[in-house]
Coordinates of C-alpha atoms and ligand atoms in Angstrom, one line a residue:
M1 CA 17.0 10.7 -12.6
R2 CA 20.6 9.5 -12.1
L3 CA 22.0 13.0 -12.8
W4 CA 19.5 14.6 -10.4
R5 CA 20.5 12.0 -7.8
R6 CA 24.2 12.6 -8.3
N7 CA 23.7 16.3 -7.9
A8 CA 22.0 15.7 -4.5
T9 CA 24.8 13.4 -3.5
V10 CA 27.4 16.0 -4.3
K11 CA 25.5 18.5 -2.1
G12 CA 25.4 15.9 0.7
E13 CA 21.6 15.9 0.6
R14 CA 19.4 13.1 2.0
V15 CA 16.9 11.9 -0.6
G16 CA 13.5 10.6 0.5
F17 CA 11.4 8.6 -2.0
V18 CA 7.6 8.0 -2.3
P19 CA 6.6 5.4 -4.9
T20 CA 3.0 5.7 -6.0
M21 CA 0.6 4.6 -8.8
G22 CA -0.7 8.2 -9.1
A23 CA -4.4 9.3 -8.7
L24 CA -3.1 11.0 -5.7
H25 CA -5.1 11.7 -2.5
E26 CA -4.3 12.9 1.0
G27 CA -2.9 9.5 1.9
H28 CA -0.2 9.9 -0.7
L29 CA 0.4 13.5 0.3
S30 CA 1.0 12.5 3.9
L31 CA 3.8 10.3 2.7
M32 CA 5.3 13.2 0.8
R33 CA 5.0 15.4 3.9
A34 CA 6.7 12.8 6.0
A35 CA 9.5 12.6 3.4
R36 CA 9.7 16.4 3.3
N37 CA 10.1 16.5 7.1
E38 CA 12.8 13.9 7.3
C39 CA 14.8 14.5 4.1
D40 CA 16.5 17.4 2.2
R41 CA 15.0 16.3 -1.1
V42 CA 11.9 14.4 -2.0
V43 CA 11.3 12.3 -5.1
A44 CA 8.0 10.7 -5.9
S45 CA 7.3 8.3 -8.7
I46 CA 4.1 7.6 -10.6
F47 CA 4.0 4.2 -12.4
V48 CA 0.9 2.0 -12.7
N49 CA 2.9 -1.2 -12.6
P50 CA 1.3 -3.8 -14.9
L51 CA 3.4 -6.6 -13.2
Q52 CA 1.3 -6.4 -10.1
F53 CA -2.1 -6.7 -11.8
A54 CA -3.7 -10.0 -12.6
P55 CA -5.3 -10.1 -16.1
H56 CA -8.8 -9.8 -14.7
E57 CA -7.9 -6.8 -12.5
D58 CA -8.3 -3.1 -13.1
F59 CA -5.0 -2.2 -14.8
G60 CA -6.7 -0.7 -17.8
K61 CA -9.2 1.4 -15.9
Y62 CA -7.0 2.3 -12.9
P63 CA -7.6 6.1 -12.5
R64 CA -4.9 8.2 -14.1
T65 CA -4.9 11.9 -13.2
F66 CA -1.4 13.0 -14.1
Q67 CA -1.8 16.8 -14.5
R68 CA -3.6 17.1 -11.2
D69 CA -1.1 14.8 -9.5
L70 CA 1.7 17.2 -10.7
E71 CA -0.1 20.2 -9.2
L72 CA -0.6 18.4 -5.9
M73 CA 3.0 17.3 -5.7
S74 CA 4.2 20.8 -6.6
A75 CA 2.1 22.2 -3.8
E76 CA 3.7 19.7 -1.4
G77 CA 7.2 20.8 -2.3
V78 CA 8.2 17.5 -4.1
D79 CA 11.5 18.2 -5.8
A80 CA 11.4 15.6 -8.6
V81 CA 8.8 13.3 -10.1
F82 CA 9.9 10.1 -11.9
Y83 CA 7.1 8.8 -14.2
P84 CA 8.5 6.1 -16.5
N85 CA 6.5 4.4 -19.2
E86 CA 6.2 0.6 -19.4
K87 CA 8.8 0.3 -22.1
E88 CA 11.3 2.1 -19.9
M89 CA 10.6 -0.1 -16.9
Y90 CA 10.4 -3.4 -18.8
P91 CA 12.4 -2.9 -22.0
E92 CA 12.6 -6.7 -22.6
G93 CA 8.8 -7.1 -21.9
R94 CA 7.4 -7.6 -18.5
E95 CA 6.8 -11.3 -18.9
S96 CA 10.5 -12.1 -19.0
V97 CA 11.8 -9.5 -16.5
T98 CA 14.0 -10.8 -13.6
R99 CA 11.8 -10.9 -10.6
V100 CA 12.2 -10.4 -6.8
V101 CA 10.2 -13.1 -5.1
P102 CA 9.3 -12.4 -1.5
P103 CA 9.2 -15.3 0.9
C104 CA 6.0 -17.3 0.8
E105 CA 5.2 -17.0 4.5
L106 CA 4.8 -13.2 3.9
A107 CA 3.6 -13.1 0.3
D108 CA 1.4 -16.0 -0.3
C109 CA -1.2 -15.5 2.4
L110 CA -4.1 -13.0 2.6
E111 CA -3.5 -10.4 -0.1
G112 CA -1.1 -12.8 -1.8
H113 CA -3.7 -15.6 -1.7
F114 CA -6.4 -13.5 -3.3
R115 CA -3.9 -11.8 -5.7
P116 CA -1.4 -14.4 -6.7
G117 CA 1.8 -12.9 -8.0
F118 CA 0.9 -9.5 -6.6
F119 CA 3.8 -9.2 -4.1
T120 CA 6.3 -10.4 -6.7
G121 CA 5.1 -7.6 -9.0
V122 CA 5.4 -5.1 -6.1
A123 CA 8.8 -6.2 -4.9
T124 CA 10.2 -6.3 -8.4
V125 CA 9.1 -2.8 -9.3
V126 CA 10.0 -1.3 -5.9
A127 CA 13.5 -2.9 -6.2
K128 CA 13.9 -1.4 -9.7
L129 CA 12.6 2.0 -8.5
F130 CA 15.0 1.9 -5.5
N131 CA 17.9 1.2 -7.9
I132 CA 17.0 4.0 -10.2
V133 CA 16.3 6.7 -7.5
L134 CA 18.9 5.5 -5.0
P135 CA 17.1 7.1 -2.1
E136 CA 18.4 7.1 1.5
A137 CA 14.8 6.7 2.8
A138 CA 11.5 5.5 1.4
F139 CA 8.0 6.1 2.7
F140 CA 5.2 3.5 2.6
G141 CA 1.6 3.7 3.9
E142 CA 0.4 1.4 6.7
K143 CA -2.8 1.2 4.6
D144 CA -1.1 -1.5 2.6
Y145 CA 0.3 -3.2 5.7
Q146 CA 1.3 -6.5 4.2
Q147 CA 3.0 -4.7 1.3
L148 CA 4.9 -2.6 3.9
L149 CA 6.2 -5.8 5.5
V150 CA 7.1 -7.3 2.1
V151 CA 9.2 -4.2 1.3
K152 CA 10.9 -4.0 4.7
R153 CA 11.8 -7.7 4.4
M154 CA 13.2 -7.2 0.8
V155 CA 15.3 -4.3 2.0
G156 CA 16.6 -6.4 4.9
D157 CA 17.2 -9.6 2.9
L158 CA 18.8 -7.8 -0.1
N159 CA 20.9 -5.5 2.2
L160 CA 19.5 -2.4 0.5
P161 CA 20.9 0.7 2.3
I162 CA 17.5 2.3 2.5
Q163 CA 15.5 3.3 5.6
V164 CA 11.8 2.2 5.2
T165 CA 9.5 4.5 7.1
P166 CA 5.8 3.6 7.7
V167 CA 3.2 6.3 7.6
A168 CA -0.2 6.0 9.3
T169 CA -3.4 5.5 7.2
V170 CA -5.3 8.7 6.3
R171 CA -9.0 8.3 6.5
E172 CA -12.2 10.1 5.5
A173 CA -14.2 11.6 8.5
D174 CA -16.3 8.4 8.6
G175 CA -13.3 6.1 8.9
L176 CA -13.1 4.9 5.3
A177 CA -9.4 4.6 4.4
L178 CA -8.5 6.8 1.4
S179 CA -7.7 4.9 -1.7
S180 CA -7.4 5.7 -5.4
R181 CA -10.0 3.0 -5.9
N182 CA -12.7 4.7 -3.8
V183 CA -13.8 6.6 -6.9
Y184 CA -15.2 3.3 -8.2
L185 CA -17.7 3.1 -5.3
S186 CA -21.3 3.8 -6.1
E187 CA -23.3 6.1 -3.8
E188 CA -24.8 3.0 -2.1
E189 CA -21.4 1.3 -1.7
R190 CA -19.8 4.4 -0.4
K191 CA -22.4 4.4 2.5
I192 CA -21.5 0.8 3.4
A193 CA -17.8 1.2 3.0
P194 CA -17.1 2.8 6.5
M195 CA -18.4 -0.5 8.0
L196 CA -15.0 -2.1 7.2
N197 CA -13.1 0.3 9.4
R198 CA -15.9 0.2 12.1
T199 CA -15.6 -3.6 12.2
L200 CA -11.8 -3.5 12.5
N201 CA -12.2 -1.2 15.4
F202 CA -14.8 -3.4 17.0
V203 CA -12.5 -6.4 16.8
K204 CA -9.6 -4.4 18.2
D205 CA -11.7 -2.9 21.1
A206 CA -13.5 -6.1 22.0
A207 CA -10.2 -8.1 22.1
Q208 CA -8.2 -5.4 23.7
S209 CA -10.7 -4.8 26.5
G210 CA -11.1 -8.6 27.1
Q211 CA -14.9 -8.3 26.4
L212 CA -14.4 -11.1 23.8
S213 CA -11.5 -13.5 23.0
L214 CA -9.6 -12.5 19.9
E215 CA -11.1 -15.4 17.9
A216 CA -14.7 -14.6 19.1
A217 CA -14.2 -10.9 18.2
L218 CA -13.0 -11.9 14.7
E219 CA -15.9 -14.3 14.3
K220 CA -18.4 -11.6 15.3
G221 CA -16.7 -9.2 12.9
R222 CA -16.9 -11.7 10.0
A223 CA -20.5 -12.4 10.7
D224 CA -21.4 -8.7 10.9
L225 CA -19.7 -8.0 7.5
K226 CA -21.2 -11.0 5.8
A227 CA -24.6 -9.8 6.9
L228 CA -24.2 -6.6 4.9
P229 CA -25.8 -6.3 1.5
D230 CA -23.4 -6.5 -1.4
V231 CA -20.3 -7.2 0.7
E232 CA -18.2 -10.2 -0.1
L233 CA -15.7 -10.6 2.8
Q234 CA -12.4 -12.1 1.6
Y235 CA -10.6 -12.2 4.9
L236 CA -10.7 -10.7 8.4
E237 CA -7.7 -11.9 10.4
A238 CA -5.3 -10.9 13.2
R239 CA -1.5 -11.1 12.7
Q240 CA 1.5 -10.3 14.7
A241 CA 2.4 -6.8 13.5
D242 CA 6.2 -7.4 13.0
T243 CA 6.3 -11.0 11.7
F244 CA 2.9 -11.3 10.2
Q245 CA 2.5 -14.7 11.9
P246 CA -1.1 -15.5 12.8
A247 CA -2.0 -14.1 16.2
A248 CA -3.7 -16.8 18.3
Q249 CA -4.7 -14.4 21.1
F250 CA -4.6 -10.7 21.7
E251 CA -1.0 -9.7 21.8
L252 CA 1.0 -6.6 21.1
P253 CA 2.0 -5.4 18.5
M254 CA -0.8 -6.8 16.4
V255 CA -2.6 -5.9 13.2
V256 CA -6.1 -6.7 12.2
V257 CA -6.4 -6.9 8.5
L258 CA -9.3 -7.3 6.1
A259 CA -10.2 -7.3 2.4
A260 CA -13.7 -7.2 1.1
K261 CA -15.4 -6.6 -2.2
L262 CA -18.3 -4.2 -2.4
K263 CA -19.9 -5.6 -5.6
N264 CA -16.9 -5.2 -8.0
V265 CA -14.8 -2.8 -5.9
R266 CA -12.2 -4.5 -3.8
L267 CA -11.1 -2.6 -0.6
I268 CA -8.5 -3.4 2.0
D269 CA -8.0 -1.9 5.4
N270 CA -6.3 -2.6 8.8
V271 CA -5.9 -1.4 12.3
V272 CA -2.5 -1.6 14.0
V273 CA -2.6 -2.1 17.8
R274 CA 0.7 -1.2 19.5
Ligands
AMP1 P1 -0.6 3.4 -4.4 O1 -0.6 4.6 -5.3 O2 -1.9 2.8 -4.1 O3 0.4 2.3 -4.9 O4 0.0 3.8 -3.0 C1 1.2 4.5 -2.9 C2 1.6 4.6 -1.4 O5 0.6 5.4 -0.8 C3 1.7 3.2 -0.7 O6 2.8 3.2 0.2 C4 0.4 3.2 0.0 O7 0.4 2.4 1.2 C5 0.2 4.6 0.4 N1 -1.2 4.9 0.7 C6 -2.3 4.6 0.0 N2 -3.4 5.0 0.6 C7 -3.0 5.5 1.8 C8 -3.7 6.1 2.9 N3 -5.1 6.2 2.9 N4 -3.0 6.6 3.9 C9 -1.7 6.5 3.9 N5 -0.9 6.0 2.9 C10 -1.6 5.5 1.9

């Protein structure tokens, strides 16, 4: 990877980087296309990072489709793929690795509340990948909005010379955000899943039009989701889009975020209002 990078530097090429956990879909590919448009060379990584999974989570059964991923990346014109194994990333063992701990006001709420340690795992692996790939630019999906802010904050706080570019969420025709975890959904759950995005849009539209106050719109959204069979709502909240501070009333830019479990499948989504 270092040799490849050095070669690009010698040629004066700008390197764009797309970190992923594989099981690629159109969402990932849109990040690669954005990198392709903005950079001379594109590197993607595939690493299912054990550090960001809690013991009860799906690390073991996370979908792994490496050969297909390679074909998709090749078709997108990705120039290099970095796919380390766990030993290469955590040679001393992951338990004792030096960690990057994002600030609690960003990392301990919402996703961080339901997945303790998750953002430390993400920030640590992203910092390591950045230091290995040494990209000028990195591309992250708005689908994982809180993660995007954690990465941006880390890059700022640690003075990493990398431009972080957000890429809009890619969805199915019925609004369901693409996710590698969608393959876990049963036929029944797949029918209910678009309700998450529909509810986010309801909250956004009701609050933006002034039909309801932001709090009333969120309350109605929560009630609608809780009324659905087999849906366990974890959170539905509005935050300031830049700072991630709670939004008390409708204000711009804002993001409405949610997480819900459809039986055993945990999905997240958001809508950004600018
Ligand atoms: P993952 O493989 O889930 O770690 O995701 C790798 C990158 O792809 C992250 O920056 C995600 O935010 C992004 N991503 C995942 N799903 C989507 C989507 N539906 N639209 C856009 N970006 C996505």
